[in-house]
Short mmCIF file of C-alpha atoms in Angstrom, two decimals:
data_model
loop_
_atom_site.label_atom_id
_atom_site.label_comp_id
_atom_site.label_asym_id
_atom_site.label_seq_id
_atom_site.Cartn_x
_atom_site.Cartn_y
_atom_site.Cartn_z
CA TYR N 1 19.73 3.63 13.17
CA SER N 2 16.40 4.73 11.95
CA ARG N 3 14.50 7.74 13.43
CA ALA N 4 12.37 6.91 16.29
CA VAL N 5 8.56 6.68 15.83
CA THR N 6 5.95 6.41 18.68
CA ASP N 7 2.29 5.40 18.96
CA GLY N 8 2.13 7.06 22.37
CA LYS N 9 2.72 3.72 24.18
CA ARG N 10 5.69 2.41 22.42
CA VAL N 11 8.86 3.68 20.62
CA PHE N 12 9.87 1.98 17.47
CA ILE N 13 13.31 2.08 16.09
CA ALA N 14 15.52 -0.01 13.74
CA ASP N 15 19.04 -0.75 14.02
CA LEU N 16 21.75 -0.46 11.18
CA SER N 17 21.28 -4.01 10.17
CA GLN N 18 18.02 -5.94 9.99
CA ASP N 19 16.19 -5.60 13.35
CA LEU N 20 13.13 -3.60 14.14
CA PHE N 21 12.41 -3.01 17.83
CA ALA N 22 9.47 -1.82 20.02
CA LEU N 23 10.50 -0.36 23.26
CA ASP N 24 8.68 0.64 26.45
CA PRO N 25 9.73 4.36 26.88
CA GLU N 26 9.14 4.20 30.65
CA LYS N 27 11.07 0.94 31.47
CA LEU N 28 13.35 0.89 28.43
CA ASP N 29 12.37 -2.70 27.97
CA ILE N 30 12.37 -4.28 24.56
CA LEU N 31 8.68 -5.25 23.96
CA TRP N 32 9.37 -7.23 20.67
CA GLN N 33 12.01 -7.44 18.10
CA ILE N 34 11.69 -8.66 14.41
CA GLU N 35 14.14 -9.27 11.66
CA LEU N 36 13.43 -7.79 8.32
CA PRO N 37 15.68 -9.59 5.81
CA GLU N 38 16.55 -6.66 3.55
CA GLY N 39 17.06 -4.15 6.48
CA VAL N 40 17.90 -0.48 6.38
CA ILE N 41 14.81 1.41 7.25
CA ASP N 42 16.54 4.80 7.94
CA HIS N 43 13.81 7.44 8.08
CA LYS N 44 11.32 5.51 6.03
CA MET N 45 8.82 4.81 8.89
CA VAL N 46 5.53 6.39 10.10
CA PHE N 47 2.78 5.45 12.54
CA LYS N 48 -0.79 5.98 11.13
CA ASN N 49 -4.23 4.18 11.85
CA ASN N 50 -2.69 1.83 14.44
CA GLN N 51 -0.15 0.40 11.97
CA LEU N 52 3.69 0.93 11.84
CA LEU N 53 4.21 1.49 8.12
CA LEU N 54 7.72 1.38 6.81
CA ALA N 55 9.86 0.62 3.78
CA THR N 56 13.20 -1.34 3.70
CA ALA N 57 15.34 -1.34 0.62
CA HIS N 58 13.05 -3.69 -1.25
CA ASN N 59 9.54 -3.99 0.53
CA PHE N 60 6.84 -2.07 2.05
CA TYR N 61 5.40 -3.22 5.31
CA ALA N 62 2.62 -2.74 7.75
CA ILE N 63 3.50 -4.01 11.22
CA ASN N 64 1.07 -4.60 14.17
CA PRO N 65 2.48 -2.30 16.82
CA GLU N 66 1.41 -4.48 19.74
CA THR N 67 3.00 -7.71 18.60
CA GLY N 68 5.42 -6.95 15.71
CA ALA N 69 3.51 -9.21 13.42
CA ILE N 70 3.65 -8.34 9.74
CA THR N 71 0.17 -7.42 8.59
CA TRP N 72 1.12 -7.16 4.90
CA GLN N 73 4.35 -6.97 2.84
CA THR N 74 4.61 -5.54 -0.73
CA GLU N 75 7.79 -6.20 -2.73
CA VAL N 76 9.08 -3.29 -4.76
CA PRO N 77 8.58 -4.07 -8.42
CA ARG N 78 11.87 -4.67 -10.28
CA LYS N 79 12.17 -3.76 -14.06
CA GLU N 80 13.35 -6.43 -16.42
CA HIS N 81 16.15 -4.21 -17.78
CA ALA N 82 17.48 -3.14 -14.36
CA GLU N 83 21.16 -4.05 -13.78
CA SER N 84 20.90 -3.58 -10.02
CA ARG N 85 18.11 -3.97 -7.38
CA PHE N 86 15.94 -0.89 -6.86
CA VAL N 87 16.14 0.59 -3.34
CA VAL N 88 13.31 2.64 -1.73
CA LYS N 89 14.84 6.01 -0.80
CA GLN N 90 11.85 8.08 0.67
CA LEU N 91 8.52 7.41 2.15
CA THR N 92 5.49 9.45 3.39
CA GLU N 93 1.91 8.78 4.26
CA PHE N 94 -1.16 10.83 3.25
CA ASN N 95 -4.81 9.83 3.42
CA ASN N 96 -4.22 5.99 3.87
CA LYS N 97 -1.67 5.93 0.96
CA LEU N 98 2.13 5.50 1.05
CA TYR N 99 4.03 7.69 -1.34
CA ALA N 100 7.65 6.64 -2.09
CA TYR N 101 10.40 6.66 -4.70
CA ASN N 102 13.42 4.51 -5.36
CA ASN N 103 16.99 4.99 -6.56
CA LYS N 104 15.85 4.30 -10.09
CA SER N 105 13.46 7.35 -10.25
CA THR N 106 10.21 5.20 -9.92
CA PHE N 107 7.49 6.71 -7.82
CA PHE N 108 5.00 4.44 -5.98
CA VAL N 109 1.66 4.83 -4.33
CA VAL N 110 0.74 1.94 -2.08
CA ASN N 111 -2.55 1.50 -0.27
CA SER N 112 -1.66 1.43 3.45
CA LYS N 113 -4.69 -0.57 4.46
CA ASN N 114 -3.87 -3.65 2.34
CA GLY N 115 -0.48 -3.14 0.75
CA LYS N 116 -1.81 -3.03 -2.81
CA LEU N 117 0.51 -1.22 -5.18
CA GLU N 118 -1.86 1.26 -6.77
CA LYS N 119 0.51 3.28 -8.99
CA GLU N 120 3.90 3.12 -10.39
CA ILE N 121 5.37 6.01 -12.27
CA ASP N 122 8.60 6.37 -14.15
CA LEU N 123 9.92 9.75 -13.37
CA GLN N 124 11.79 11.94 -15.86
CA ASN N 125 13.65 13.71 -12.99
CA ASP N 126 15.54 11.96 -10.16
CA PRO N 127 14.26 13.02 -6.75
CA ILE N 128 16.74 14.14 -4.13
CA SER N 129 14.45 15.27 -1.27
CA ASN N 130 11.51 14.27 0.80
CA ILE N 131 8.07 13.99 -0.78
CA GLU N 132 5.35 16.45 0.11
CA ILE N 133 1.86 15.52 -0.68
CA GLN N 134 -0.61 18.39 -1.30
CA ASP N 135 -3.69 16.14 -2.00
CA GLU N 136 -4.61 12.81 -3.78
CA ASN N 137 -3.47 14.19 -7.00
CA THR N 138 -0.31 16.30 -6.35
CA ALA N 139 3.03 15.44 -4.90
CA TYR N 140 6.25 17.70 -4.67
CA PHE N 141 9.89 16.83 -4.60
CA TYR N 142 13.26 18.42 -5.44
CA CYS N 143 15.49 17.10 -8.27
CA GLU N 144 18.88 18.47 -9.47
CA MET N 145 17.10 21.08 -11.62
CA GLY N 146 14.67 22.36 -8.93
CA LEU N 147 11.20 21.89 -7.52
CA ILE N 148 8.92 19.37 -9.30
CA LYS N 149 5.11 19.19 -9.14
CA LEU N 150 4.01 15.69 -9.93
CA ASN N 151 0.44 15.20 -11.21
CA LEU N 152 -0.52 11.76 -9.91
CA LYS N 153 -3.57 11.55 -12.31
CA THR N 154 -1.68 12.25 -15.51
CA ASN N 155 1.87 11.23 -14.33
CA LYS N 156 3.19 14.52 -15.71
CA GLU N 157 6.13 16.40 -13.98
CA GLU N 158 6.22 20.22 -14.04
CA LEU N 159 9.40 22.14 -13.19
CA LEU N 160 8.03 24.94 -10.90
CA TYR N 161 11.30 26.75 -10.44
CA ILE N 162 14.91 26.20 -11.00
CA ARG N 163 16.96 25.63 -7.94
CA GLY N 164 19.26 28.18 -6.57
CA SER N 165 21.06 25.98 -3.93
CA ILE N 166 20.38 22.43 -2.73
CA GLN N 167 22.54 20.49 -0.27
CA SER N 168 24.79 17.86 -1.95
CA ASP N 169 23.41 15.35 0.67
CA PRO N 170 19.79 14.51 -0.42
CA ASN N 171 18.87 13.71 3.25
CA GLU N 172 19.29 17.37 4.00
CA ASN N 173 16.93 18.60 1.17
CA TYR N 174 13.40 19.16 2.68
CA ILE N 175 10.29 20.69 1.44
CA LEU N 176 8.59 22.53 4.28
#
């Protein structure tokens, strides 16, 4: 299951397959349910600016929290030379932008208002943690070597320090 997200009126949660639900937290009723064909949302879901923003394995979405209608959908770009499909691994929101990376070390910036893919960066280092955004130009993430500072204007990665110990499970590596 995904982590639960709320807008103060509804609780949103996804199951292990393809279904996303809005629940009434008082009555525990299902308010709406939609099927997202590529499923698996995990922790890649946030509520901002009256939109439920999420990523599945292959798409970014904005969902109307009241109806479950898809406001916009953006497919994750696929490289010509890729043997397998890219899968979005992490997602965060900052200043009306979604920041994400996939399992093929590509970093994305998506406009959360219209779903437009604004930036796609091929990373030199494979991220293994959450993404922390400092400002419009700076993102941080852990890789196998240590903490990376990503300049979003120049697309340059800077190794800030070499890691001492990072959990083997990437979902347990967080930047606070």
